[in-house]
């Protein structure tokens, strides 16, 4: 083997001397019928002396718990339930005060009993967040437009964005 062939193999390319399909990952060359390394069953089947291979039996149905779709949903749910149960057990076992670490059951109870004021507070928070996002986008686009339009403004204001990161 020449040194350039060795290099070509390491790089994953076929050398100039190789035939079609040579050194292509995942591809094997076919052997001619009667080749000493061809499996005996394949030789006998081609010669017509062996019975045709039996068809594969139909695959057994996969239990529902082993199906990937079910696992993608069930595993995170199972982890969430285990974390909530562990959290509740630790808060109850160590008798932690609710103002320090509220238990999941107390949080659920409070969510049900104080639903209206909590949703009102949530709505105020969402409005402030959306408004802040819109202002940030408008200001960001305006400043970038100024940077692109004027080299002087960019030179004067460029240290400001760098320091504000």
Coordinates of N, CA and C in Angstrom, one line a residue:
X1 N 0.9 -1.2 0.0 CA 0.0 0.0 0.0 C 0.9 1.2 0.0
X2 N 0.6 2.1 -0.9 CA 1.4 3.4 -1.0 C 1.0 4.3 0.1
X3 N 1.9 5.2 0.5 CA 1.6 6.2 1.6 C 0.4 7.0 1.3
X4 N 0.2 7.4 0.0 CA -1.0 8.3 -0.2 C -2.3 7.5 -0.1
X5 N -2.3 6.2 -0.3 CA -3.4 5.3 -0.1 C -3.8 5.3 1.4
X6 N -2.7 5.1 2.2 CA -2.9 5.1 3.7 C -3.5 6.4 4.2
X7 N -3.0 7.5 3.6 CA -3.5 8.8 4.0 C -5.0 8.9 3.6
X8 N -5.3 8.5 2.4 CA -6.7 8.6 1.8 C -7.6 7.7 2.7
X9 N -7.2 6.6 3.1 CA -8.0 5.8 4.0 C -8.3 6.4 5.3
X10 N -7.2 7.0 5.9 CA -7.4 7.7 7.2 C -8.4 8.9 7.0
X11 N -8.3 9.6 5.9 CA -9.2 10.7 5.7 C -10.6 10.3 5.3
X12 N -10.8 9.0 5.1 CA -12.2 8.6 4.7 C -12.4 8.7 3.2
X13 N -11.4 8.8 2.4 CA -11.6 8.9 0.9 C -10.9 7.7 0.3
X14 N -11.5 7.3 -0.8 CA -10.9 6.2 -1.6 C -9.7 6.7 -2.4
X15 N -8.7 5.9 -2.5 CA -7.5 6.3 -3.3 C -7.8 6.2 -4.8
X16 N -7.0 6.8 -5.6 CA -7.1 6.8 -7.0 C -7.1 5.4 -7.6
X17 N -6.4 4.5 -7.0 CA -6.2 3.1 -7.5 C -7.4 2.2 -7.1
X18 N -8.2 2.6 -6.3 CA -9.3 1.8 -5.8 C -10.5 1.7 -6.8
X19 N -11.1 0.6 -6.8 CA -12.3 0.5 -7.7 C -13.5 1.1 -7.1
X20 N -14.6 1.0 -7.8 CA -15.9 1.6 -7.2 C -16.3 0.9 -5.9
X21 N -16.7 1.7 -5.0 CA -17.2 1.1 -3.7 C -16.1 0.8 -2.8
X22 N -14.8 1.1 -3.1 CA -13.7 0.7 -2.2 C -13.6 1.8 -1.2
X23 N -13.4 1.4 0.1 CA -13.2 2.3 1.2 C -14.4 3.2 1.5
X24 N -15.6 2.8 1.0 CA -16.8 3.6 1.3 C -17.3 3.1 2.6
X25 N -17.5 4.0 3.7 CA -18.0 3.5 5.0 C -19.4 2.9 4.8
X26 N -19.6 1.8 5.5 CA -20.9 1.1 5.5 C -21.2 0.3 4.2
X27 N -20.3 0.2 3.3 CA -20.6 -0.5 2.1 C -19.6 -1.7 2.0
X28 N -20.2 -2.9 1.7 CA -19.3 -4.1 1.5 C -19.5 -4.5 0.1
X29 N -18.4 -5.1 -0.4 CA -18.4 -5.6 -1.8 C -19.0 -6.9 -1.9
X30 N -19.8 -7.2 -3.0 CA -20.4 -8.6 -3.1 C -19.3 -9.5 -3.6
X31 N -19.5 -10.7 -3.2 CA -18.5 -11.8 -3.6 C -19.2 -12.6 -4.7
X32 N -18.5 -13.0 -5.6 CA -19.0 -13.8 -6.8 C -19.5 -15.1 -6.3
X33 N -20.5 -15.7 -7.0 CA -21.0 -17.0 -6.6 C -19.9 -18.0 -6.7
X34 N -19.9 -18.9 -5.7 CA -18.8 -19.9 -5.6 C -17.5 -19.4 -5.0
X35 N -17.5 -18.2 -4.6 CA -16.3 -17.7 -4.0 C -16.1 -18.4 -2.7
X36 N -14.9 -18.8 -2.3 CA -14.7 -19.6 -1.1 C -15.2 -19.0 0.2
X37 N -15.3 -17.7 0.2 CA -15.7 -17.0 1.5 C -17.2 -16.8 1.5
X38 N -17.9 -17.0 0.4 CA -19.4 -16.9 0.4 C -20.0 -17.9 1.3
X39 N -21.0 -17.6 2.1 CA -21.6 -18.6 3.0 C -22.2 -19.7 2.2
X40 N -22.1 -20.9 2.8 CA -22.5 -22.1 2.1 C -24.0 -22.1 1.8
X41 N -24.8 -21.5 2.8 CA -26.2 -21.5 2.6 C -26.6 -20.6 1.4
X42 N -25.8 -19.5 1.2 CA -26.1 -18.7 0.0 C -25.7 -19.4 -1.3
X43 N -24.6 -20.2 -1.3 CA -24.2 -20.9 -2.5 C -25.3 -22.0 -2.8
X44 N -25.8 -22.7 -1.8 CA -26.8 -23.7 -2.0 C -28.1 -23.1 -2.5
X45 N -28.5 -22.0 -1.9 CA -29.7 -21.3 -2.4 C -29.6 -20.9 -3.8
X46 N -28.5 -20.4 -4.2 CA -28.3 -19.9 -5.6 C -28.3 -21.1 -6.5
X47 N -27.8 -22.2 -6.1 CA -27.7 -23.4 -6.9 C -29.1 -24.1 -7.0
X48 N -30.0 -23.8 -6.1 CA -31.4 -24.3 -6.1 C -31.5 -25.6 -5.3
X49 N -30.5 -26.0 -4.5 CA -30.5 -27.2 -3.8 C -31.1 -27.0 -2.4
X50 N -31.1 -25.8 -1.8 CA -31.5 -25.6 -0.5 C -33.0 -25.0 -0.5
X51 N -33.7 -25.3 0.5 CA -35.1 -24.8 0.5 C -35.0 -23.3 0.7
X52 N -36.0 -22.6 0.3 CA -36.1 -21.1 0.4 C -36.2 -20.8 1.9
X53 N -35.5 -19.8 2.4 CA -35.6 -19.5 3.8 C -37.0 -19.1 4.2
X54 N -37.4 -19.6 5.4 CA -38.7 -19.3 6.0 C -38.9 -17.8 6.2
X55 N -40.1 -17.4 6.1 CA -40.4 -16.0 6.4 C -40.3 -15.8 7.9
X56 N -40.0 -14.6 8.2 CA -39.9 -14.2 9.7 C -41.2 -14.2 10.3
X57 N -41.3 -14.7 11.6 CA -42.6 -14.6 12.2 C -42.9 -13.1 12.5
X58 N -44.1 -12.8 12.6 CA -44.5 -11.4 12.9 C -44.0 -11.0 14.3
X59 N -43.5 -9.8 14.4 CA -42.9 -9.4 15.7 C -44.0 -9.3 16.8
X60 N -43.5 -9.7 18.0 CA -44.5 -9.6 19.1 C -44.8 -8.2 19.4
X61 N -46.0 -7.9 19.8 CA -46.4 -6.5 20.2 C -45.6 -6.0 21.4
X62 N -45.2 -4.8 21.3 CA -44.4 -4.2 22.4 C -45.3 -3.8 23.5
X63 N -45.0 -4.1 24.7 CA -45.9 -3.7 25.8 C -46.0 -2.1 25.8
X64 N -47.1 -1.6 26.3 CA -47.4 -0.2 26.2 C -46.3 0.6 27.0
X65 N -45.8 0.0 28.1 CA -44.9 0.8 28.9 C -43.5 0.9 28.3
X66 N -43.2 0.1 27.2 CA -41.9 0.1 26.6 C -42.0 0.9 25.3
X67 N -43.1 1.4 24.9 CA -43.2 2.2 23.7 C -42.6 3.6 23.9
X68 N -41.8 4.1 23.0 CA -41.1 5.3 23.1 C -42.0 6.5 23.4
X69 N -43.2 6.5 22.7 CA -44.1 7.6 22.9 C -44.6 7.7 24.4
X70 N -44.9 6.5 24.9 CA -45.3 6.4 26.3 C -44.2 6.8 27.3
X71 N -43.0 6.3 27.0 CA -41.8 6.6 27.8 C -41.5 8.1 27.8
X72 N -41.7 8.8 26.7 CA -41.4 10.2 26.7 C -42.3 11.0 27.6
X73 N -43.5 10.5 27.8 CA -44.4 11.2 28.7 C -44.3 10.7 30.1
X74 N -44.3 9.4 30.3 CA -44.3 8.8 31.6 C -43.1 9.0 32.4
X75 N -41.9 9.0 31.9 CA -40.7 9.2 32.7 C -40.6 10.6 33.3
X76 N -40.9 11.7 32.5 CA -40.9 13.0 33.2 C -42.0 13.1 34.2
X77 N -43.2 12.5 34.0 CA -44.2 12.6 35.0 C -43.8 11.8 36.2
X78 N -43.2 10.7 36.1 CA -42.8 9.9 37.2 C -41.7 10.6 38.0
X79 N -40.8 11.3 37.4 CA -39.8 12.0 38.1 C -40.4 13.2 38.8
X80 N -41.4 13.9 38.2 CA -42.1 15.0 38.8 C -42.8 14.6 40.1
X81 N -43.5 13.4 40.0 CA -44.3 12.9 41.1 C -43.3 12.6 42.3
X82 N -42.2 11.9 41.9 CA -41.2 11.5 42.9 C -40.6 12.8 43.6
X83 N -40.3 13.8 42.8 CA -39.8 15.0 43.4 C -40.8 15.7 44.3
X84 N -42.1 15.8 43.9 CA -43.1 16.4 44.8 C -43.3 15.6 46.0
X85 N -43.3 14.3 46.0 CA -43.5 13.4 47.2 C -42.3 13.6 48.1
X86 N -41.1 13.6 47.6 CA -39.9 13.8 48.4 C -40.0 15.2 49.0
X87 N -40.3 16.2 48.3 CA -40.4 17.6 48.8 C -41.4 17.6 50.0
X88 N -42.6 17.1 49.8 CA -43.6 17.1 50.8 C -43.1 16.3 52.0
X89 N -42.5 15.2 51.8 CA -42.0 14.4 53.0 C -40.9 15.1 53.7
X90 N -40.0 15.8 53.0 CA -39.0 16.6 53.7 C -39.5 17.7 54.5
X91 N -40.5 18.5 53.9 CA -41.1 19.6 54.6 C -41.8 19.1 55.8
X92 N -42.6 18.1 55.7 CA -43.3 17.5 56.8 C -42.4 16.9 57.9
X93 N -41.4 16.1 57.4 CA -40.5 15.5 58.4 C -39.7 16.4 59.2
X94 N -39.2 17.5 58.6 CA -38.4 18.4 59.3 C -39.2 19.5 59.9
X95 N -40.5 19.5 59.7 CA -41.4 20.5 60.3 C -41.0 21.9 60.0
X96 N -40.7 22.2 58.7 CA -40.3 23.5 58.3 C -41.4 24.5 58.2
X97 N -41.2 25.7 58.6 CA -42.3 26.7 58.6 C -42.7 27.0 57.1
X98 N -44.0 27.3 56.9 CA -44.5 27.6 55.5 C -43.9 28.8 54.9
X99 N -43.5 29.8 55.7 CA -42.9 31.0 55.1 C -41.5 30.8 54.6
X100 N -40.8 29.7 55.1 CA -39.5 29.4 54.7 C -39.5 28.5 53.5
X101 N -40.2 27.3 53.6 CA -40.3 26.4 52.5 C -41.8 25.9 52.5
X102 N -42.6 26.4 51.6 CA -44.0 25.9 51.7 C -44.1 24.5 51.0
X103 N -45.0 23.7 51.5 CA -45.1 22.3 51.0 C -45.9 22.4 49.7
X104 N -45.8 21.4 48.8 CA -46.6 21.3 47.6 C -48.1 21.3 47.9
X105 N -48.5 20.6 48.9 CA -50.0 20.6 49.2 C -50.5 22.0 49.6
X106 N -49.7 22.7 50.4 CA -50.1 24.1 50.8 C -50.1 25.0 49.6
X107 N -49.2 24.8 48.7 CA -49.2 25.7 47.5 C -50.4 25.4 46.7
X108 N -50.8 24.1 46.5 CA -52.0 23.8 45.7 C -53.2 24.3 46.4
X109 N -53.3 24.2 47.7 CA -54.5 24.7 48.5 C -54.6 26.2 48.3
X110 N -53.5 26.9 48.4 CA -53.5 28.4 48.3 C -53.9 28.8 46.8
X111 N -53.4 28.0 45.9 CA -53.8 28.3 44.5 C -55.3 28.2 44.2
X112 N -55.9 27.2 44.9 CA -57.3 27.0 44.7 C -58.1 28.1 45.5
X113 N -57.7 28.4 46.7 CA -58.5 29.3 47.5 C -58.3 30.8 47.1
X114 N -57.1 31.1 46.7 CA -56.8 32.5 46.3 C -56.6 32.7 44.8
X115 N -57.4 32.0 44.0 CA -57.2 31.9 42.5 C -57.4 33.3 41.9
X116 N -58.4 34.0 42.3 CA -58.7 35.3 41.6 C -57.6 36.4 41.8
X117 N -57.2 36.6 43.1 CA -56.1 37.6 43.2 C -54.8 37.2 42.6
X118 N -54.5 35.9 42.6 CA -53.3 35.4 42.0 C -53.3 35.6 40.5
X119 N -54.5 35.3 39.9 CA -54.5 35.5 38.4 C -54.5 37.0 38.0
X120 N -55.0 37.9 38.9 CA -54.9 39.3 38.6 C -53.5 39.7 38.7
X121 N -52.8 39.3 39.7 CA -51.3 39.6 39.8 C -50.5 39.0 38.6
X122 N -50.9 37.8 38.2 CA -50.2 37.2 37.0 C -50.5 38.1 35.8
X123 N -51.7 38.6 35.6 CA -52.0 39.4 34.5 C -51.2 40.7 34.5
X124 N -51.0 41.3 35.6 CA -50.2 42.5 35.7 C -48.8 42.2 35.4
X125 N -48.2 41.1 35.9 CA -46.9 40.7 35.6 C -46.7 40.4 34.1
X126 N -47.6 39.7 33.5 CA -47.5 39.4 32.0 C -47.5 40.7 31.2
X127 N -48.4 41.7 31.6 CA -48.5 42.9 30.8 C -47.2 43.7 30.9
X128 N -46.6 43.8 32.1 CA -45.3 44.4 32.3 C -44.2 43.8 31.5
X129 N -44.2 42.4 31.5 CA -43.2 41.7 30.8 C -43.3 41.9 29.3
X130 N -44.5 41.9 28.7 CA -44.6 42.1 27.3 C -44.3 43.5 26.9
X131 N -44.7 44.5 27.7 CA -44.4 45.9 27.5 C -42.8 46.1 27.5
X132 N -42.2 45.5 28.5 CA -40.7 45.6 28.6 C -40.0 45.0 27.3
X133 N -40.5 43.9 26.9 CA -40.0 43.2 25.7 C -40.1 44.1 24.5
X134 N -41.3 44.7 24.3 CA -41.6 45.5 23.1 C -40.6 46.7 23.2
X135 N -40.5 47.4 24.3 CA -39.6 48.5 24.4 C -38.2 48.1 24.1
X136 N -37.7 47.0 24.7 CA -36.4 46.5 24.4 C -36.1 46.3 22.9
X137 N -37.1 45.7 22.2 CA -36.9 45.4 20.8 C -36.9 46.7 20.0
X138 N -37.8 47.7 20.3 CA -37.8 49.0 19.6 C -36.5 49.7 19.8
X139 N -36.0 49.8 21.1 CA -34.8 50.5 21.4 C -33.6 49.8 20.8
X140 N -33.6 48.5 20.8 CA -32.4 47.8 20.2 C -32.4 48.0 18.7
X141 N -33.5 47.9 18.0 CA -33.5 48.1 16.6 C -33.1 49.6 16.3
X142 N -33.6 50.5 17.0 CA -33.2 51.9 16.8 C -31.7 52.2 17.0
X143 N -31.1 51.6 18.0 CA -29.7 51.8 18.3 C -28.9 51.1 17.2
X144 N -29.3 49.9 16.8 CA -28.5 49.2 15.7 C -28.6 49.9 14.4
X145 N -29.8 50.6 14.1 CA -30.0 51.3 12.9 C -29.0 52.5 12.9
X146 N -28.9 53.2 14.1 CA -28.0 54.3 14.2 C -26.6 53.9 14.1
X147 N -26.2 52.8 14.6 CA -24.8 52.2 14.4 C -24.5 52.0 13.0
X148 N -25.4 51.5 12.2 CA -25.2 51.1 10.8 C -25.1 52.4 10.0
X149 N -25.9 53.4 10.3 CA -26.0 54.6 9.5 C -24.8 55.6 9.7
X150 N -24.3 55.6 10.9 CA -23.3 56.7 11.2 C -22.1 56.0 11.9
X151 N -20.9 56.1 11.2 CA -19.7 55.6 11.9 C -19.3 56.4 13.1
X152 N -19.6 57.7 13.1 CA -19.3 58.6 14.2 C -20.1 58.2 15.4
X153 N -21.4 57.9 15.2 CA -22.3 57.5 16.3 C -21.8 56.2 16.9
X154 N -21.5 55.3 16.0 CA -21.0 54.0 16.4 C -19.7 54.2 17.3
X155 N -18.8 55.0 16.8 CA -17.6 55.2 17.6 C -17.8 55.8 18.9
X156 N -18.8 56.8 19.0 CA -19.1 57.5 20.2 C -19.9 56.6 21.2
X157 N -20.8 55.7 20.7 CA -21.6 54.9 21.6 C -21.2 53.5 21.7
X158 N -20.2 53.1 21.0 CA -19.8 51.7 21.1 C -19.3 51.2 22.4
X159 N -18.5 52.0 23.2 CA -18.1 51.6 24.5 C -19.3 51.3 25.4
X160 N -20.4 52.0 25.2 CA -21.6 51.9 26.1 C -22.1 50.5 26.0
X161 N -22.4 49.9 24.8 CA -22.9 48.5 24.8 C -21.9 47.5 25.3
X162 N -20.6 47.8 25.1 CA -19.6 46.8 25.6 C -19.6 46.8 27.1
X163 N -19.8 47.9 27.7 CA -19.8 48.0 29.2 C -21.1 47.5 29.8
X164 N -22.2 47.6 29.1 CA -23.5 47.2 29.6 C -23.8 45.7 29.6
X165 N -22.9 45.0 29.0 CA -23.2 43.5 28.9 C -23.2 42.9 30.2

